[in-house]
Short mmCIF file of C-alpha atoms and ligand atoms in Angstrom, two decimals:
data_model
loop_
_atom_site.label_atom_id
_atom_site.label_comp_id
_atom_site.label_asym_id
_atom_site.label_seq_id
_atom_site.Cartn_x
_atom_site.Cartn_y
_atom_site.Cartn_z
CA UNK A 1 0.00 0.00 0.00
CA UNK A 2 1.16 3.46 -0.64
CA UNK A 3 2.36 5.42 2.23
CA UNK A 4 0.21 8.37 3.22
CA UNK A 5 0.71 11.72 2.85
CA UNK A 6 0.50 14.91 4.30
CA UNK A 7 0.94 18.50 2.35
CA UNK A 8 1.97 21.88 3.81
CA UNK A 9 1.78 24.83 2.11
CA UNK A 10 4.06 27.45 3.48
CA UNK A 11 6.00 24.16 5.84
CA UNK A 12 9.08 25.86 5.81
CA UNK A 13 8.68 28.04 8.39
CA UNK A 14 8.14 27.80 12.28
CA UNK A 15 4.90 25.69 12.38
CA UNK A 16 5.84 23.84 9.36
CA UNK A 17 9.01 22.20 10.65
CA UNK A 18 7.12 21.83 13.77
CA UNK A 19 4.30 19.79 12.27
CA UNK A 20 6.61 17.85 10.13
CA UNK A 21 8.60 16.91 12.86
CA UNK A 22 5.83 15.19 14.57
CA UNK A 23 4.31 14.06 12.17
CA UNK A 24 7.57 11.99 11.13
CA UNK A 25 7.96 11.12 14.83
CA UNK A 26 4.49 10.05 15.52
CA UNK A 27 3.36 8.61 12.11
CA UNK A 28 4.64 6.90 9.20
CA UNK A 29 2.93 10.01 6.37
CA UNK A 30 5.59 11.28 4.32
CA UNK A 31 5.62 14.97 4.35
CA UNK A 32 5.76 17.17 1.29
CA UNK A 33 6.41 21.04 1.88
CA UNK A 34 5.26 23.50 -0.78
CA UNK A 35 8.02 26.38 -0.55
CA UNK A 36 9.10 29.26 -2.69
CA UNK A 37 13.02 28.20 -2.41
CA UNK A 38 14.69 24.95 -3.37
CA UNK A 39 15.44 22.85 -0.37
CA UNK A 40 16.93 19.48 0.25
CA UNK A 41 14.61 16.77 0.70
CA UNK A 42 15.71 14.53 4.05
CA UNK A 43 14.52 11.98 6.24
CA UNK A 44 11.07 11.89 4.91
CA UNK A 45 10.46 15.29 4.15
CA UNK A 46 10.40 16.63 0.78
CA UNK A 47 10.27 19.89 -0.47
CA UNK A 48 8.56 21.15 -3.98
CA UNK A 49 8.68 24.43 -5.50
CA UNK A 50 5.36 26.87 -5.62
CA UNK A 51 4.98 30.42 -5.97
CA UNK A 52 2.63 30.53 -3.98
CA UNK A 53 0.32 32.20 -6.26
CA UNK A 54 -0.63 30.18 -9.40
CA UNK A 55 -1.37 26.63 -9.90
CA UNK A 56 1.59 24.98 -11.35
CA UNK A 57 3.47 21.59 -11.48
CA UNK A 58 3.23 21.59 -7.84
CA UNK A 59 -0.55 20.43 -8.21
CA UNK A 60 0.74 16.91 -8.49
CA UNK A 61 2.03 16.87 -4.55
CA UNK A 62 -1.67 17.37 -3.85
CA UNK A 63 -3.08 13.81 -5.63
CA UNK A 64 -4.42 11.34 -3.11
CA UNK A 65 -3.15 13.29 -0.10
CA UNK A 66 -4.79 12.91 3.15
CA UNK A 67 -4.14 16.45 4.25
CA UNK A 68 -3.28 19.98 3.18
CA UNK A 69 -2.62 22.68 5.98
CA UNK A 70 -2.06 25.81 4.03
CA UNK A 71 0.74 27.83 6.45
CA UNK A 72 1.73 30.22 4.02
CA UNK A 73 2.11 33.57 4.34
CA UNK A 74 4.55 36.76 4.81
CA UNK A 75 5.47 37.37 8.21
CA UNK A 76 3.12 39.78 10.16
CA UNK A 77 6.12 40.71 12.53
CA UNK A 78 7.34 44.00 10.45
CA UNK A 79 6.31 47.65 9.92
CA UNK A 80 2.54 47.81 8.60
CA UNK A 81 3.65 50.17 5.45
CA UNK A 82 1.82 49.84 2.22
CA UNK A 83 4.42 47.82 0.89
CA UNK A 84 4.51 45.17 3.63
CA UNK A 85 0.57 45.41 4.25
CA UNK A 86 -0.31 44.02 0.48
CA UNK A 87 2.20 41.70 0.55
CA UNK A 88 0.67 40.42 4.20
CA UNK A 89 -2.56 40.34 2.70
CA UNK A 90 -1.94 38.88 -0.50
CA UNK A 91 0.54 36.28 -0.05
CA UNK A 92 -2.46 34.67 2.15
CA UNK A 93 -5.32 35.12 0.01
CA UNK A 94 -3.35 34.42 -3.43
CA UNK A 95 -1.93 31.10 -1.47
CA UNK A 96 -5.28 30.18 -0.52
CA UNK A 97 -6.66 30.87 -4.27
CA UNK A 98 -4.18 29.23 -5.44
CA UNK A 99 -4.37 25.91 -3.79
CA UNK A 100 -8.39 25.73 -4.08
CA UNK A 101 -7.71 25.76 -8.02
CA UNK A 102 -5.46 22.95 -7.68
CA UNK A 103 -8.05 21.22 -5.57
CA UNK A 104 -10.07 21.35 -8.12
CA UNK A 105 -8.30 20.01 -10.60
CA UNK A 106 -7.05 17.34 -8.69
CA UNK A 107 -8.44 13.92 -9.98
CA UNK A 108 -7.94 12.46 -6.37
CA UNK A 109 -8.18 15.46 -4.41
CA UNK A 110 -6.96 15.76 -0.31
CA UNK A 111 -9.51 14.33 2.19
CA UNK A 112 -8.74 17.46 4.55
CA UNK A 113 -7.81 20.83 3.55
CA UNK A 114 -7.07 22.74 6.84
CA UNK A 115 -6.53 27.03 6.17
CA UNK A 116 -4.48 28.35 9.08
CA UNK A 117 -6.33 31.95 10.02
CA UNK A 118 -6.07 33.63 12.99
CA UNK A 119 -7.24 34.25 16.23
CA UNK A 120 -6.74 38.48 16.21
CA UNK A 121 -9.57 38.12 14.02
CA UNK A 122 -11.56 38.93 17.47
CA UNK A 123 -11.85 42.45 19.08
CA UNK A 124 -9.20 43.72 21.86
CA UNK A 125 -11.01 41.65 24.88
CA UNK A 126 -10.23 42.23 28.58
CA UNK A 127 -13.82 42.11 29.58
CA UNK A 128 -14.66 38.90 28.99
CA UNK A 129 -13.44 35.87 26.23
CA UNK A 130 -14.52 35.57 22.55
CA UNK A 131 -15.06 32.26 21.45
CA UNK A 132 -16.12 30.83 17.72
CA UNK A 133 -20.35 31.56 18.89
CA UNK A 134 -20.14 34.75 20.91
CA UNK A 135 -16.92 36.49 20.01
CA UNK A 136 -17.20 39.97 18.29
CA UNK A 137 -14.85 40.64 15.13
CA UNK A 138 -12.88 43.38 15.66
CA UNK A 139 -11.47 46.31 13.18
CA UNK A 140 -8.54 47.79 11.61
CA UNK A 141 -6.18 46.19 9.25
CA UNK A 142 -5.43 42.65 11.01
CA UNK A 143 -8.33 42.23 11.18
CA UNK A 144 -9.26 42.87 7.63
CA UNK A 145 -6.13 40.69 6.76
CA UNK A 146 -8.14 38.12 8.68
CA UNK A 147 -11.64 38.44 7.00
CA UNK A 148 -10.23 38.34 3.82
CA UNK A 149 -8.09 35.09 4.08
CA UNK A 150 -11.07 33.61 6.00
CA UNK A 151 -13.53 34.89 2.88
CA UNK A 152 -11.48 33.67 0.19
CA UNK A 153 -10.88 30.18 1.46
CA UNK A 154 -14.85 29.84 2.25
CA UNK A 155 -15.15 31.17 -1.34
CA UNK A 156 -13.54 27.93 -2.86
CA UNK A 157 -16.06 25.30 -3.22
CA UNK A 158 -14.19 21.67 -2.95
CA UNK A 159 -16.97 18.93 -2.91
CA UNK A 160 -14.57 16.28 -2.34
CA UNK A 161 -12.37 17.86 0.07
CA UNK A 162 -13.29 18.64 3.54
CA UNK A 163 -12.35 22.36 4.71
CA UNK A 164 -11.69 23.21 8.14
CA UNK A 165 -9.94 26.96 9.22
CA UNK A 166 -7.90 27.37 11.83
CA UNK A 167 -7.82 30.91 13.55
CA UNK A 168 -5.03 30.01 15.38
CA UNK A 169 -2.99 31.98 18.64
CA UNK A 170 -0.01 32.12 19.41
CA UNK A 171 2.26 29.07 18.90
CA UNK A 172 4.30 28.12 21.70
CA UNK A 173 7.00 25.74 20.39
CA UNK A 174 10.82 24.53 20.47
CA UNK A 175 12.95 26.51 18.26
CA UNK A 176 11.36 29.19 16.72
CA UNK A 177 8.09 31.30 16.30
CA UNK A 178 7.66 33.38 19.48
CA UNK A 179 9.45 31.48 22.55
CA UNK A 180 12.92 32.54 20.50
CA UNK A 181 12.92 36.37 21.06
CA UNK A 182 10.30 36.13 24.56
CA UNK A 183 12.97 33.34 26.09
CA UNK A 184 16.10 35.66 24.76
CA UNK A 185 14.33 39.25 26.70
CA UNK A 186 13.76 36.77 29.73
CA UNK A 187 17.27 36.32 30.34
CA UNK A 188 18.63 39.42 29.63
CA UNK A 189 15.89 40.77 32.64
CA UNK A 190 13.67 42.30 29.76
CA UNK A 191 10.72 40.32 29.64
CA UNK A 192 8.41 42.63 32.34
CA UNK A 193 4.99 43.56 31.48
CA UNK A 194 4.30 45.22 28.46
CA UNK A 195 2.08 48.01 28.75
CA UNK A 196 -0.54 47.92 31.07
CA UNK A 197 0.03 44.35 31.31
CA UNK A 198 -4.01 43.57 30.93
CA UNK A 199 -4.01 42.44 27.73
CA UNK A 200 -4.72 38.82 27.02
CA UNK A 201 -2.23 36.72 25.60
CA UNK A 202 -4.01 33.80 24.03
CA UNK A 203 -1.62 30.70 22.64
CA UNK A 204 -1.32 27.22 21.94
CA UNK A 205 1.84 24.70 22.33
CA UNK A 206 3.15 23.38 19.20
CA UNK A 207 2.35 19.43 20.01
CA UNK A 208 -1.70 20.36 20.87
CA UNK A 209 -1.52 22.54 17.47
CA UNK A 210 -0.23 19.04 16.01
CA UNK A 211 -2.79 16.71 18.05
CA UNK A 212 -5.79 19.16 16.53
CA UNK A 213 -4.39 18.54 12.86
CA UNK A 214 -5.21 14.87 13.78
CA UNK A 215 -8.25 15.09 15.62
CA UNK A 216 -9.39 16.75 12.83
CA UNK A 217 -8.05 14.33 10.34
CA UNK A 218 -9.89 11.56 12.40
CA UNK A 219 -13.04 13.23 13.14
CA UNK A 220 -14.60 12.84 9.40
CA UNK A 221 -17.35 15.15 9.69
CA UNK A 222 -15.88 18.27 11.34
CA UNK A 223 -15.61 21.34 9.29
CA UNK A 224 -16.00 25.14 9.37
CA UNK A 225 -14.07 27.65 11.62
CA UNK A 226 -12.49 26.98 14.99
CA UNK A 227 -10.24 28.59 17.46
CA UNK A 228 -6.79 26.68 17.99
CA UNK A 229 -6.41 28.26 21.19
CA UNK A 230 -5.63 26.71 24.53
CA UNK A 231 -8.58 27.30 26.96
CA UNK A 232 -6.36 29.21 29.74
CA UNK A 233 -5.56 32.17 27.92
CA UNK A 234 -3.79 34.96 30.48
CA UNK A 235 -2.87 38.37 30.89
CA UNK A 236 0.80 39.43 29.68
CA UNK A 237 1.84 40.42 33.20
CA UNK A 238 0.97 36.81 33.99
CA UNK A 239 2.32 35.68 30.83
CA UNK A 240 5.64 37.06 31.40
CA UNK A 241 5.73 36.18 35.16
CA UNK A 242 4.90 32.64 34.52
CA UNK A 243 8.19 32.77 31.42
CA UNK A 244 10.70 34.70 34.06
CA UNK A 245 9.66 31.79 36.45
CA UNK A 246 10.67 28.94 34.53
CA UNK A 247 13.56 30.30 32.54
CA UNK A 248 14.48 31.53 36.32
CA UNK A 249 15.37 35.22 35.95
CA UNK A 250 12.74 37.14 38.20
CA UNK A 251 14.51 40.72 37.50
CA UNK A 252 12.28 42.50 35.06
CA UNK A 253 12.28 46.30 33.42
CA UNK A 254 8.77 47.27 33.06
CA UNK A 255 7.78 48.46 29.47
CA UNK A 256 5.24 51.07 29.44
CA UNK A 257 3.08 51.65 26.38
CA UNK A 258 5.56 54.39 24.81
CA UNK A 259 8.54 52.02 25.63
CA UNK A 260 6.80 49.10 23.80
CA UNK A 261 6.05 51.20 20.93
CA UNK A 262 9.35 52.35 20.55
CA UNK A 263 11.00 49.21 20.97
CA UNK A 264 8.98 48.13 18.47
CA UNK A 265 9.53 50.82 16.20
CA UNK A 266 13.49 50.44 16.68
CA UNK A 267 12.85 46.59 15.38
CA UNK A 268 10.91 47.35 12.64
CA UNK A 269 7.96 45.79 13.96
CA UNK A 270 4.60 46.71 15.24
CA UNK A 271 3.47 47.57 19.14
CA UNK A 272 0.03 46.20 18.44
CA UNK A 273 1.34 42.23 17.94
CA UNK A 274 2.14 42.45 22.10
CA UNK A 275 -0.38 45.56 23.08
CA UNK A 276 -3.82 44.19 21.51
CA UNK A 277 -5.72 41.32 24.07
CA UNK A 278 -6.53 38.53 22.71
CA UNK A 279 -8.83 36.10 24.96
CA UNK A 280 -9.63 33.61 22.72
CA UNK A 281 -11.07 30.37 23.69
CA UNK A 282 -11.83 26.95 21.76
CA UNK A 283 -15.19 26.71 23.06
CA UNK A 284 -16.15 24.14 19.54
CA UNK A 285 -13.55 22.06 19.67
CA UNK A 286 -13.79 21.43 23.63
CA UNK A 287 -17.31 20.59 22.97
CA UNK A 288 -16.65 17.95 20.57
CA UNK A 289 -14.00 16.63 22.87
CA UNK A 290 -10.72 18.11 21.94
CA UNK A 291 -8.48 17.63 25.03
CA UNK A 292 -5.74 20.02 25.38
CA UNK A 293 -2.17 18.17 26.73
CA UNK A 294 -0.79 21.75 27.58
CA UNK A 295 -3.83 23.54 29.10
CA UNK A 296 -2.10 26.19 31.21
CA UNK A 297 1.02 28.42 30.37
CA UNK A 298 2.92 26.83 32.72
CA UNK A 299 3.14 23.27 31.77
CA UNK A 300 3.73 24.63 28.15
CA UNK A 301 6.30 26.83 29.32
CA UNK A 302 8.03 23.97 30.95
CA UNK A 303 8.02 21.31 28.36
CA UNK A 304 9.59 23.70 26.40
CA UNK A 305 12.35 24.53 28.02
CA UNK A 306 13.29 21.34 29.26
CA UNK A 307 13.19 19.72 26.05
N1 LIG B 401 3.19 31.15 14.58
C1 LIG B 401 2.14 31.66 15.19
O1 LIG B 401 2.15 31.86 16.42
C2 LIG B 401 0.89 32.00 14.39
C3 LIG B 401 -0.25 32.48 15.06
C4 LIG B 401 -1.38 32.78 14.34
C5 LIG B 401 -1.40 32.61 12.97
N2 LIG B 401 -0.29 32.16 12.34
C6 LIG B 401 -0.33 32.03 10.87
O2 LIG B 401 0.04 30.71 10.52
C7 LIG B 401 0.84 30.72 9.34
C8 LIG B 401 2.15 30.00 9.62
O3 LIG B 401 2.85 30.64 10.68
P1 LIG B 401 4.42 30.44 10.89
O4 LIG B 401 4.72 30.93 12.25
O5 LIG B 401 4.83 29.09 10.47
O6 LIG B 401 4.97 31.52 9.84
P2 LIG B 401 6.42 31.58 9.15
O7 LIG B 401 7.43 30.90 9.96
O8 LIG B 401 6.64 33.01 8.78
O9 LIG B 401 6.20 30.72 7.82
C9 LIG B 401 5.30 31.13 6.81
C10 LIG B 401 5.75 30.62 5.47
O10 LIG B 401 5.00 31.31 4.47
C11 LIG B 401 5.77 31.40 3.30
N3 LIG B 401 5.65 32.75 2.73
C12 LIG B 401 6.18 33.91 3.18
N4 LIG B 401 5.87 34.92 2.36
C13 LIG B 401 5.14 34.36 1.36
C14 LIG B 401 4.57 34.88 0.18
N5 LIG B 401 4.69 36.17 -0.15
N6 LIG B 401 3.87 34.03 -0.63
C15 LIG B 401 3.77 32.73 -0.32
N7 LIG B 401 4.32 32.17 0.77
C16 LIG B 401 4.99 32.99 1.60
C17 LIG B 401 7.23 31.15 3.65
O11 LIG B 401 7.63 29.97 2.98
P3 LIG B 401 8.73 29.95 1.80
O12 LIG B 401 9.61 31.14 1.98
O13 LIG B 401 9.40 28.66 2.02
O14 LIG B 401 7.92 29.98 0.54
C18 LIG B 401 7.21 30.91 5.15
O15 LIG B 401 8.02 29.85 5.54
C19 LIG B 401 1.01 32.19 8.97
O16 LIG B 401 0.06 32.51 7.98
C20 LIG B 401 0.71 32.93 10.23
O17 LIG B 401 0.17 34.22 10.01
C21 LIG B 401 0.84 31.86 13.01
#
């Protein structure tokens, strides 16, 4: 029998290699990465070229797949000018375009084609937590970043592929994404609260993001839009409290709003990616009994570290 495989569009980057890892450590699916750059393909991993725009060649890597988890798209941490704020938007709805077409024209389409979205799709909450029934959408251009990836994946109609979209926190893994630069301001004593410190930080450890791919894989008749978010979601003075603790540097400079933003602005980045609140919770996928492995911050933190 043919081995099984799993796609991911946009799998060279943080969540990528961290799916792919487990899914080569925990099943026997051989992974194929769509990627703008040539790569080397090793240990069951193997890498074919897209642009991440048009359906090409690449189409083939989608025949008789099991899964596609579309990851791609520029990196939000940068300056919002007009340059970087088309290219944010349209490197996620083109991608998403893109690989509907080939859907399409796929003779043995994927079983599962999972859209990663994003949880900042909700309103700044500190009040109370927005979950996938009750949770208000909020404004400004994230969020429009977010309704418009969401609205062009629900656009694509694939009768024979199941569509699920993730609006998915923050990932909390080994190795990249956000632990890199929050563990690295930890130890040099500069991970205190940021701004008011109020703000929800919502997020999700990389193995639970991987367990939801499969829950989702198993659970045949799920589709639609959830939260991948854990259920204990926390304020960033607890956040950062909880991180000091277990990377066991207590000292901490305090960053005011106008410190944040100009920190920010001195990294080319944006104050609102660490300022905005975010309480997300996965009310849907608790109810259809999703079990989280890393509910609370600190066991995440933990894992993480120690590994
Ligand atoms: N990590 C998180 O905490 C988090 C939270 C919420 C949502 N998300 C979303 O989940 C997705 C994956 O996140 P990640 O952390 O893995 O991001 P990442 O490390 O930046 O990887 C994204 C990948 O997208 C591809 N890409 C970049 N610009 C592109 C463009 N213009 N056109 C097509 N592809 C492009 C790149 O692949 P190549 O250069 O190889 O083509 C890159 O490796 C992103 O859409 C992100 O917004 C992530």
């Amino acid at each position: 029998m043919d081995s099984k495989t799993i796609v991911l569009a946009g799998g060279a980057g943080f969540m990528g290699q961290s799916l792919a890892k487990y899914f080569r450590k925990e099943t026997d699916y051989e992974v194929i990465i769509l990627s703008r750059q040539a790569h080397a393909s090793q240990n069951g991993i193997s890498y074919v070229e897209w642009d991440g725009k048009t359906v090409g060649k690449w189409q083939n890597a989608l025949e008789g797949a099991e899964m596609l988890i579309n990851l791609a798209g520029r990196t939000v941490n940068c300056r919002y000018n007009e340059e970087n704020k088309r290219q944010i938007l349209e490197s996620r709805t083109e991608s998403t375009q893109a690989l509907g077409e080939a859907i399409q024209k796929c003779e043995k389409p994927p079983k599962l084609w999972i859209n990663a979205a994003s949880a900042t799709i909700y309103r700044h909450a500190e009040d109370r937590a927005m979950d996938e029934e009750t949770g208000e959408i909020g404004s400004g251009f994230s969020v429009n970043v977010c309704l418009e990836w969401e609205k062009a994946f629900n656009a694509i109609d694939t009768p024979h592929t199941r569509k699920v979209a993730l609006r998915v926190a923050m990932i909390l893994g080994k190795g990249g994404g956000v632990m890199t630069p929050f563990v690295r301001l930890a130890r040099l004593g500069l991970a205190g609260t940021q701004g008011a410190g109020k703000q929800y930080v919502s997020w999700m450890h990389e193995y639970d993001f991987y367990r939801l791919t499969r829950f989702l894989e198993k659970h045949e008749t799920l589709q639609g839009t959830f939260n991948a978010s854990a259920p204990n979601p926390i304020p960033n003075k607890e956040f950062l409290k909880k991180l000091r603790q277990q990377v066991g540097v207590m000292v901490a400079l305090p960053q005011p709003n106008w410190l944040v933003k100009f920190g920010a602005w001195l990294i080319g980045t944006e104050a609102e990616l660490v300022l905005k609140s975010r309480r997300v919770i996965p009310t849907a996928l608790q109810k259809l009994g999703f079990t989280f492995r890393y509910p609370h911050v600190d066991s995440a933190f933990k894992e993480i570290l120690e590994r």
